[in-house]
Amino acid sequence: MTETATRDGADAARPLTKKDFSSDQEVRWCPGCGDYAILANVQGVMPSLGIPRENLVFVSGIGCAARFPYYMETYGFHSIHGRAPAIATGISVTRPDLKVFVVTGDGDALSIGGNHLIHAMRRNANMTILLFNNQIYGLTKGQYSPTSELGKITKSTPMGSLDYPFNPVSVALGAEATFVARSIDNERQHLTDMLTRAANHEGTAFIEIYQNCNIFNDGAFDAVRKNRPQQIRLEHGRPIRFGAEDEFGVALKRTGELEIVDATRVAEDVLLVHDAHREDPGLAFMLSRLSHTPQGPTPIGLFRQVERPVYGTRLNAQLDDAVARRGAGDLATLLAGPDNWMVN
Amino acid sequence: MTTKTVQQRDTVTIRFAGDSGDGMQLTGNRFTTVSAVLGNDVATLPDFPAEIRAPAGSLPGVSGFQLHFADHDILTPGDAPDVLVAMNPAALKTNVDDLEPGATIIVNSDAFSAGNLRKARYDSNPLDDASLSSFNVVSVPLSTLTVGALEDTGLGKKEKERAKNMFALGLMSWMFSRPTEPTVEWMRAKFAAQPELAEANITALQAGFAFGETTELFAHSYEVAPAELPPGRYRQITGNTAIAYGLVAAAERSGLPMFLGGYPITPASDVLHELARLKHFGVRTFQAEDEIAGVGAALGAAFAGSLAATVTSGPGVALKTETIGLAVSVELPLLILNIQRGGPSTGLPTKTEQSDLLQAMYGRNGEAPVPIIAAATPGDCFYAAIEAARIAITYRTPVFVLSDGYLANGAEPWRVPDVDDLPDLSSAVQFATDPNDGDRFLPFRRDAATLARPWAIPGTPGLEHRIGGLEKADGTGNISYDPDNHHRMTELRAAKVARIAESIPPVEVDHVDGARLLVLGWGSTYGPIRAAVRRARLDGMPVAVAHLRHLNPFPSNLAEVLNGYDRVLVPEMNAGQLQKLLRAEFLVDVHGYHRVSGLPFTAAELIDAIAHELKGLS
Ligand SMILES: Cc1ncc(C[n+]2csc(CCOP(=O)(O)OP(=O)(O)O)c2C)c(N)n1
Ligand code: SF4
């Protein structure tokens, strides 16, 4: 088996299918790993984006999740631990014609690569970041990660972890990312919807995907993953309700905090209507705090989507502007400089 | 013009020294520009403190600018200044030890107050005691004279006083027969928005000139005739500007868009600044969140088809190390410009050193060879950048360019090249457009001549492929843990870099009859070494001299050259890094001369080192 592309010239006009996006490489995740479902979902979403295969680039760091680009029949760059957002920034700002995805794990994105992640988001460089959160270090065999719950017992923390976990959505909102969403590996429809919306967003789109690592952290998300009533599904413009019968809701208290209320006992207008397009990320941030770790009712869906100028677009506009103002650069003039003299 | 006599001098070295806020860099730069335009050869050595504003009048706050100008071609900013202009006691204290007896010291006597003397740790006023008796000290109340000259302006006393550097420049202009007009014009253009300020500075400048002519303090002025330089158009250039222009030229000559990812660090930031102003050349600059992101973005840009570079200094290279290793592994062109400074750690940020050679050579995990080019002079930084780009593009490899603080900020007259004479790099680019194995594309199938792999950029239909830092199977580029494959790929990567030697010129030796000693240098020691050898030969010492531009791989005739001499001396501003490489590679007992003072070598110390080696030979 080789990992090389063949050219289907005659087929060029044929619409692409999911199969066109799977490379010939043998997928090497553990059987039962949540990464399989995400891969299948991403491959399924690709044809609908209408982007030629050669214009898609998947960039990753290091980790189990980061093997992802090898399995996509697109351009791919499996890089180094934590640095994928930086590499993707270089691709995206120099080649606005490309669609760049970053695939990263919770350790990759939030530990070693935390700095690059927040700066990519604040800059709003054009890229879609998929963070596979399994709350553990998979590839290095099971140490706690920056999203592991406090007190986590692992090989490196035999008496329980001591550091408080990050909530990835809170981090992204804190960095004022222009698109922030959360989904779950095996929620096929929901994940497809989030991936599609993220891929169509201009700027940095961030999706946290709860991903089960059945080897080192099995069932970490079961409280919400296999438990639809515990999923607070955010939908723009709709009052926030959840539960088996939508019997719960989210309301804004007088004190300025959010609370979970019994929706059967309060008036409809008490419930908070989700507005994903609020300029201020404050309310979205509060929503992200409804559950710090996914043990109780947990919001999933689109927390925030706003428009803000895209870094690469603005950089390229500055180049055009410079040419408009100064004319295209002339090398001979530059080298001679304004102060020169002749020696005969 | 003047009624006083004019004496001819063939070479003069002046040092302006004062508080960081006294405008010494500007003063020095203006004097340099005018001297260059007059046709002198010039070389400069700015020397500023790491602190932006150390307390006024304090010893750490002293900023200096030395320039050497002559009627012949010169190679160094001068060993010992003939004239020191000291704007305050701290400037005198920190610089006086560099002077030879008989040198002239011009001091701003107004600044020698009890407070300033205390800040400079003087127990008594050196202008009143005998401590400066071996020098020709000229006390001039620069502040008072400047304020007096600006009496009629509407400026406050502080602002008037601030123009004293222009008064000093005017005085030195008279002393060395430099016209003031070019600076007058420059002032008017520079301060077009503040004409009052421009005129005040001009008045101070002209007052300083007139003072020289009329005062009894000076019996005569000096003249330094133009040097005989090869004909052509000249400008002044610093190493940092030259390296930035080299990148732009390489982009233009290769037809690639230029991308620079960087993070501010002394003394490299000016390269970022320079390129940031050149957006009309299609240059994209990216100030990243740190050095790792700077080089990461550059590698991404290279993958996507840009001529990509990152610029930094030693501590930044330390952070970029892992990404440079990745670039070796994925075999993409990438330029890493290291403007070296004193180390280890933060070291001496504003001082020069060439102690990152072994870092460039070996500072990565695994077998990760990276070609290395070093610039010899400020103007040579331009050509070093182009040569590095040629190698990077042709061989699809990261390449180090080593400059240093001295080259970065030092200036020299530079013959402006004809753009058409610059190397044409376009044929080396050759993006892959088609499958290379039947209807398959093998991203690691190598070119037979260069061993380079194809550069297939995203957006090319049919060539979709994956790269990464895991070991790749020869040819297909698929992940491979096969033992023999890993060994083979390691050898191929090494062979590719070694093969670059076929495309570089042999090292040229400047030999003289009877020479048994070869002095071999690299990087910015070029000037001091050549100057030392020139003088050593005049003193009857037969020595050969050569300089290395390519440090990895070495030119293919280097073994033969080294073996052609009884002794080889390698002077380096480090503890013997090239010396170690040469000994290891060629089994030659190379001797070294090492000093890490943060300043370039003086020719005098190198002459001593040469004499010492010659004595050992006889
Ligand atoms: C510089 C560096 N440090 C450490 C490692 C080892 N390492 C590889 S993956 C990883 C953590 C992976 O965890 P995560 O990002 O959560 O991904 P997962 O494997 O769980 O998908 C670590 C510590 C490395 N490859 N490089
Ligand atoms: S270790 Fe966990 S995350 Fe990694 S492949 Fe196995 S199941 Fe998946």
PDB file of C-alpha atoms in Angstrom, chain A residues 91-284:
ATOM      1  CA  ILE A  91      -0.151  28.287   5.153  1.00  0.00           C
ATOM      2  CA  SER A  92      -3.361  30.201   5.519  1.00  0.00           C
ATOM      3  CA  VAL A  93      -1.956  33.741   5.322  1.00  0.00           C
ATOM      4  CA  THR A  94       0.199  33.020   2.283  1.00  0.00           C
ATOM      5  CA  ARG A  95      -2.458  30.991   0.464  1.00  0.00           C
ATOM      6  CA  PRO A  96      -5.945  32.405   0.943  1.00  0.00           C
ATOM      7  CA  ASP A  97      -7.118  30.009  -1.782  1.00  0.00           C
ATOM      8  CA  LEU A  98      -6.614  27.028   0.541  1.00  0.00           C
ATOM      9  CA  LYS A  99      -8.926  25.709   3.255  1.00  0.00           C
ATOM     10  CA  VAL A 100      -6.847  24.815   6.277  1.00  0.00           C
ATOM     11  CA  PHE A 101      -7.883  22.464   9.083  1.00  0.00           C
ATOM     12  CA  VAL A 102      -5.996  21.879  12.309  1.00  0.00           C
ATOM     13  CA  VAL A 103      -6.487  18.596  14.140  1.00  0.00           C
ATOM     14  CA  THR A 104      -5.231  18.535  17.702  1.00  0.00           C
ATOM     15  CA  GLY A 105      -5.651  16.799  21.054  1.00  0.00           C
ATOM     16  CA  ASP A 106      -6.247  18.314  24.479  1.00  0.00           C
ATOM     17  CA  GLY A 107      -2.583  17.948  25.435  1.00  0.00           C
ATOM     18  CA  ASP A 108      -1.367  19.147  22.064  1.00  0.00           C
ATOM     19  CA  ALA A 109      -3.660  22.181  21.942  1.00  0.00           C
ATOM     20  CA  LEU A 110      -3.931  23.236  25.561  1.00  0.00           C
ATOM     21  CA  SER A 111      -0.689  22.169  27.178  1.00  0.00           C
ATOM     22  CA  ILE A 112       2.387  22.464  24.967  1.00  0.00           C
ATOM     23  CA  GLY A 113       0.537  24.403  22.270  1.00  0.00           C
ATOM     24  CA  GLY A 114      -1.631  26.606  24.464  1.00  0.00           C
ATOM     25  CA  ASN A 115       0.170  29.740  23.409  1.00  0.00           C
ATOM     26  CA  HIS A 116      -0.262  29.130  19.686  1.00  0.00           C
ATOM     27  CA  LEU A 117      -3.884  28.154  20.108  1.00  0.00           C
ATOM     28  CA  ILE A 118      -4.957  31.337  21.883  1.00  0.00           C
ATOM     29  CA  HIS A 119      -2.983  33.555  19.525  1.00  0.00           C
ATOM     30  CA  ALA A 120      -4.376  31.933  16.396  1.00  0.00           C
ATOM     31  CA  MET A 121      -7.857  32.560  17.765  1.00  0.00           C
ATOM     32  CA  ARG A 122      -7.292  36.161  18.816  1.00  0.00           C
ATOM     33  CA  ARG A 123      -5.717  36.883  15.438  1.00  0.00           C
ATOM     34  CA  ASN A 124      -8.626  35.255  13.648  1.00  0.00           C
ATOM     35  CA  ALA A 125      -6.434  33.582  11.063  1.00  0.00           C
ATOM     36  CA  ASN A 126      -8.441  31.527   8.616  1.00  0.00           C
ATOM     37  CA  MET A 127      -8.460  27.945   9.897  1.00  0.00           C
ATOM     38  CA  THR A 128     -10.805  25.375  11.348  1.00  0.00           C
ATOM     39  CA  ILE A 129      -9.464  23.888  14.562  1.00  0.00           C
ATOM     40  CA  LEU A 130     -10.783  20.497  15.638  1.00  0.00           C
ATOM     41  CA  LEU A 131      -9.777  19.737  19.215  1.00  0.00           C
ATOM     42  CA  PHE A 132     -10.320  16.080  20.067  1.00  0.00           C
ATOM     43  CA  ASN A 133     -10.742  16.196  23.821  1.00  0.00           C
ATOM     44  CA  ASN A 134     -10.329  12.834  25.543  1.00  0.00           C
ATOM     45  CA  GLN A 135      -9.165  14.343  28.839  1.00  0.00           C
ATOM     46  CA  ILE A 136      -6.014  12.216  28.769  1.00  0.00           C
ATOM     47  CA  TYR A 137      -2.679  11.830  26.997  1.00  0.00           C
ATOM     48  CA  GLY A 138      -3.374   8.925  24.682  1.00  0.00           C
ATOM     49  CA  LEU A 139      -0.221   8.506  22.638  1.00  0.00           C
ATOM     50  CA  THR A 140       2.108   8.636  25.639  1.00  0.00           C
ATOM     51  CA  LYS A 141      -0.050   6.037  27.365  1.00  0.00           C
ATOM     52  CA  GLY A 142      -2.281   7.639  29.840  1.00  0.00           C
ATOM     53  CA  GLN A 143      -0.922  10.598  31.796  1.00  0.00           C
ATOM     54  CA  TYR A 144      -3.396  13.259  32.916  1.00  0.00           C
ATOM     55  CA  SER A 145      -3.959  16.179  30.555  1.00  0.00           C
ATOM     56  CA  PRO A 146      -4.874  19.841  31.051  1.00  0.00           C
ATOM     57  CA  THR A 147      -8.535  18.893  30.730  1.00  0.00           C
ATOM     58  CA  SER A 148      -8.449  15.944  33.141  1.00  0.00           C
ATOM     59  CA  GLU A 149     -10.637  16.398  36.183  1.00  0.00           C
ATOM     60  CA  LEU A 150      -8.997  17.456  39.450  1.00  0.00           C
ATOM     61  CA  GLY A 151      -7.743  14.477  41.437  1.00  0.00           C
ATOM     62  CA  LYS A 152      -7.322  12.285  38.346  1.00  0.00           C
ATOM     63  CA  ILE A 153      -5.345   9.149  39.142  1.00  0.00           C
ATOM     64  CA  THR A 154      -2.909   8.281  36.369  1.00  0.00           C
ATOM     65  CA  LYS A 155       0.579   6.832  36.122  1.00  0.00           C
ATOM     66  CA  SER A 156       2.069  10.290  36.567  1.00  0.00           C
ATOM     67  CA  THR A 157      -0.389  11.256  39.309  1.00  0.00           C
ATOM     68  CA  PRO A 158      -0.738   8.161  41.488  1.00  0.00           C
ATOM     69  CA  MET A 159      -2.192  10.234  44.333  1.00  0.00           C
ATOM     70  CA  GLY A 160      -4.413  12.314  42.091  1.00  0.00           C
ATOM     71  CA  SER A 161      -3.728  15.305  39.877  1.00  0.00           C
ATOM     72  CA  LEU A 162      -3.365  18.652  41.596  1.00  0.00           C
ATOM     73  CA  ASP A 163      -3.989  21.154  38.822  1.00  0.00           C
ATOM     74  CA  TYR A 164      -7.352  22.519  37.948  1.00  0.00           C
ATOM     75  CA  PRO A 165      -8.518  21.669  34.435  1.00  0.00           C
ATOM     76  CA  PHE A 166      -9.118  23.966  31.502  1.00  0.00           C
ATOM     77  CA  ASN A 167     -12.538  24.127  29.949  1.00  0.00           C
ATOM     78  CA  PRO A 168     -11.571  24.341  26.249  1.00  0.00           C
ATOM     79  CA  VAL A 169     -14.669  26.289  25.235  1.00  0.00           C
ATOM     80  CA  SER A 170     -14.037  28.823  28.005  1.00  0.00           C
ATOM     81  CA  VAL A 171     -10.443  29.176  26.816  1.00  0.00           C
ATOM     82  CA  ALA A 172     -11.559  29.768  23.235  1.00  0.00           C
ATOM     83  CA  LEU A 173     -14.138  32.319  24.313  1.00  0.00           C
ATOM     84  CA  GLY A 174     -11.565  33.987  26.540  1.00  0.00           C
ATOM     85  CA  ALA A 175      -9.356  34.341  23.498  1.00  0.00           C
ATOM     86  CA  GLU A 176     -12.376  35.839  21.703  1.00  0.00           C
ATOM     87  CA  ALA A 177     -12.461  33.249  18.959  1.00  0.00           C
ATOM     88  CA  THR A 178     -15.032  34.203  16.355  1.00  0.00           C
ATOM     89  CA  PHE A 179     -16.500  30.705  16.116  1.00  0.00           C
ATOM     90  CA  VAL A 180     -16.722  28.421  19.150  1.00  0.00           C
ATOM     91  CA  ALA A 181     -18.624  25.160  19.268  1.00  0.00           C
ATOM     92  CA  ARG A 182     -18.688  21.832  21.050  1.00  0.00           C
ATOM     93  CA  SER A 183     -19.802  18.452  19.837  1.00  0.00           C
ATOM     94  CA  ILE A 184     -19.429  14.748  20.573  1.00  0.00           C
ATOM     95  CA  ASP A 185     -17.666  12.060  18.546  1.00  0.00           C
ATOM     96  CA  ASN A 186     -20.646   9.741  18.173  1.00  0.00           C
ATOM     97  CA  GLU A 187     -23.378  12.359  17.786  1.00  0.00           C
ATOM     98  CA  ARG A 188     -23.281  11.965  14.030  1.00  0.00           C
ATOM     99  CA  GLN A 189     -25.809  14.542  12.924  1.00  0.00           C
ATOM    100  CA  HIS A 190     -24.785  17.145  15.465  1.00  0.00           C
ATOM    101  CA  LEU A 191     -21.102  16.769  14.661  1.00  0.00           C
ATOM    102  CA  THR A 192     -21.743  16.976  10.924  1.00  0.00           C
ATOM    103  CA  ASP A 193     -23.712  20.146  11.485  1.00  0.00           C
ATOM    104  CA  MET A 194     -20.981  21.741  13.615  1.00  0.00           C
ATOM    105  CA  LEU A 195     -18.211  20.698  11.219  1.00  0.00           C
ATOM    106  CA  THR A 196     -20.096  22.125   8.263  1.00  0.00           C
ATOM    107  CA  ARG A 197     -20.755  25.421   9.951  1.00  0.00           C
ATOM    108  CA  ALA A 198     -17.184  25.671  11.212  1.00  0.00           C
ATOM    109  CA  ALA A 199     -15.730  24.938   7.795  1.00  0.00           C
ATOM    110  CA  ASN A 200     -17.882  27.660   6.256  1.00  0.00           C
ATOM    111  CA  HIS A 201     -16.837  30.248   8.835  1.00  0.00           C
ATOM    112  CA  GLU A 202     -14.440  33.028   7.824  1.00  0.00           C
ATOM    113  CA  GLY A 203     -11.675  33.270  10.406  1.00  0.00           C
ATOM    114  CA  THR A 204     -10.652  30.889  13.163  1.00  0.00           C
ATOM    115  CA  ALA A 205     -13.334  28.328  13.921  1.00  0.00           C
ATOM    116  CA  PHE A 206     -12.848  26.239  17.033  1.00  0.00           C
ATOM    117  CA  ILE A 207     -14.714  23.022  17.822  1.00  0.00           C
ATOM    118  CA  GLU A 208     -14.150  20.985  20.916  1.00  0.00           C
ATOM    119  CA  ILE A 209     -15.134  17.383  20.224  1.00  0.00           C
ATOM    120  CA  TYR A 210     -15.609  15.064  23.169  1.00  0.00           C
ATOM    121  CA  GLN A 211     -13.697  11.982  22.109  1.00  0.00           C
ATOM    122  CA  ASN A 212     -13.717   8.720  23.976  1.00  0.00           C
ATOM    123  CA  CYS A 213     -10.338   7.109  24.606  1.00  0.00           C
ATOM    124  CA  ASN A 214     -11.505   3.643  25.442  1.00  0.00           C
ATOM    125  CA  ILE A 215      -8.019   2.530  26.453  1.00  0.00           C
ATOM    126  CA  PHE A 216      -6.884   5.154  28.950  1.00  0.00           C
ATOM    127  CA  ASN A 217      -9.984   7.129  29.885  1.00  0.00           C
ATOM    128  CA  ASP A 218     -13.000   5.097  28.881  1.00  0.00           C
ATOM    129  CA  GLY A 219     -16.342   6.650  29.585  1.00  0.00           C
ATOM    130  CA  ALA A 220     -15.004  10.082  30.540  1.00  0.00           C
ATOM    131  CA  PHE A 221     -17.962  11.739  28.863  1.00  0.00           C
ATOM    132  CA  ASP A 222     -20.612   9.113  29.485  1.00  0.00           C
ATOM    133  CA  ALA A 223     -22.564  11.493  31.681  1.00  0.00           C
ATOM    134  CA  VAL A 224     -23.391  13.430  28.532  1.00  0.00           C
ATOM    135  CA  ARG A 225     -22.134  11.280  25.664  1.00  0.00           C
ATOM    136  CA  LYS A 226     -24.616   8.473  26.055  1.00  0.00           C
ATOM    137  CA  ASN A 227     -27.107  10.630  27.858  1.00  0.00           C
ATOM    138  CA  ARG A 228     -29.093  12.853  25.520  1.00  0.00           C
ATOM    139  CA  PRO A 229     -31.152  14.427  28.356  1.00  0.00           C
ATOM    140  CA  GLN A 230     -27.953  15.822  29.877  1.00  0.00           C
ATOM    141  CA  GLN A 231     -27.001  17.570  26.626  1.00  0.00           C
ATOM    142  CA  ILE A 232     -27.966  21.221  26.634  1.00  0.00           C
ATOM    143  CA  ARG A 233     -28.219  21.718  22.887  1.00  0.00           C
ATOM    144  CA  LEU A 234     -27.676  25.363  22.089  1.00  0.00           C
ATOM    145  CA  GLU A 235     -29.642  26.687  19.162  1.00  0.00           C
ATOM    146  CA  HIS A 236     -29.446  30.261  18.071  1.00  0.00           C
ATOM    147  CA  GLY A 237     -32.651  32.235  18.648  1.00  0.00           C
ATOM    148  CA  ARG A 238     -34.278  29.497  20.744  1.00  0.00           C
ATOM    149  CA  PRO A 239     -34.890  29.423  24.500  1.00  0.00           C
ATOM    150  CA  ILE A 240     -32.379  27.089  26.107  1.00  0.00           C
ATOM    151  CA  ARG A 241     -34.138  23.893  27.196  1.00  0.00           C
ATOM    152  CA  PHE A 242     -33.000  20.359  27.810  1.00  0.00           C
ATOM    153  CA  GLY A 243     -33.979  17.112  29.469  1.00  0.00           C
ATOM    154  CA  ALA A 244     -35.876  14.042  28.302  1.00  0.00           C
ATOM    155  CA  GLU A 245     -39.022  16.118  27.909  1.00  0.00           C
ATOM    156  CA  ASP A 246     -37.353  19.510  27.687  1.00  0.00           C
ATOM    157  CA  GLU A 247     -38.361  19.919  31.279  1.00  0.00           C
ATOM    158  CA  PHE A 248     -35.297  21.951  32.222  1.00  0.00           C
ATOM    159  CA  GLY A 249     -34.157  25.323  31.070  1.00  0.00           C
ATOM    160  CA  VAL A 250     -31.426  27.903  31.598  1.00  0.00           C
ATOM    161  CA  ALA A 251     -32.259  31.303  33.035  1.00  0.00           C
ATOM    162  CA  LEU A 252     -30.324  34.444  33.913  1.00  0.00           C
ATOM    163  CA  LYS A 253     -30.524  35.240  37.601  1.00  0.00           C
ATOM    164  CA  ARG A 254     -30.891  38.771  38.937  1.00  0.00           C
ATOM    165  CA  THR A 255     -27.413  38.403  40.374  1.00  0.00           C
ATOM    166  CA  GLY A 256     -26.063  38.039  36.843  1.00  0.00           C
ATOM    167  CA  GLU A 257     -25.387  34.309  36.934  1.00  0.00           C
ATOM    168  CA  LEU A 258     -26.964  31.542  34.938  1.00  0.00           C
ATOM    169  CA  GLU A 259     -29.017  28.884  36.659  1.00  0.00           C
ATOM    170  CA  ILE A 260     -30.772  25.719  35.669  1.00  0.00           C
ATOM    171  CA  VAL A 261     -34.480  25.976  36.283  1.00  0.00           C
ATOM    172  CA  ASP A 262     -37.475  23.677  36.127  1.00  0.00           C
ATOM    173  CA  ALA A 263     -38.949  24.751  32.804  1.00  0.00           C
ATOM    174  CA  THR A 264     -42.355  23.319  33.665  1.00  0.00           C
ATOM    175  CA  ARG A 265     -42.697  25.725  36.550  1.00  0.00           C
ATOM    176  CA  VAL A 266     -41.443  29.006  35.146  1.00  0.00           C
ATOM    177  CA  ALA A 267     -42.910  31.278  32.523  1.00  0.00           C
ATOM    178  CA  GLU A 268     -41.525  30.814  28.998  1.00  0.00           C
ATOM    179  CA  ASP A 269     -39.942  34.282  28.948  1.00  0.00           C
ATOM    180  CA  VAL A 270     -37.818  33.477  31.987  1.00  0.00           C
ATOM    181  CA  LEU A 271     -35.688  31.150  29.855  1.00  0.00           C
ATOM    182  CA  LEU A 272     -32.587  32.549  28.254  1.00  0.00           C
ATOM    183  CA  VAL A 273     -32.839  32.826  24.489  1.00  0.00           C
ATOM    184  CA  HIS A 274     -29.517  31.773  22.991  1.00  0.00           C
ATOM    185  CA  ASP A 275     -27.900  34.422  20.846  1.00  0.00           C
ATOM    186  CA  ALA A 276     -24.787  32.967  19.194  1.00  0.00           C
ATOM    187  CA  HIS A 277     -24.064  36.224  17.394  1.00  0.00           C
ATOM    188  CA  ARG A 278     -23.650  38.533  20.376  1.00  0.00           C
ATOM    189  CA  GLU A 279     -20.555  40.649  19.923  1.00  0.00           C
ATOM    190  CA  ASP A 280     -19.706  40.326  23.623  1.00  0.00           C
ATOM    191  CA  PRO A 281     -18.518  36.809  24.479  1.00  0.00           C
ATOM    192  CA  GLY A 282     -19.529  37.210  28.129  1.00  0.00           C
ATOM    193  CA  LEU A 283     -22.840  35.376  28.043  1.00  0.00           C
ATOM    194  CA  ALA A 284     -21.399  32.577  25.912  1.00  0.00           C
TER     195      ALA A 284
END
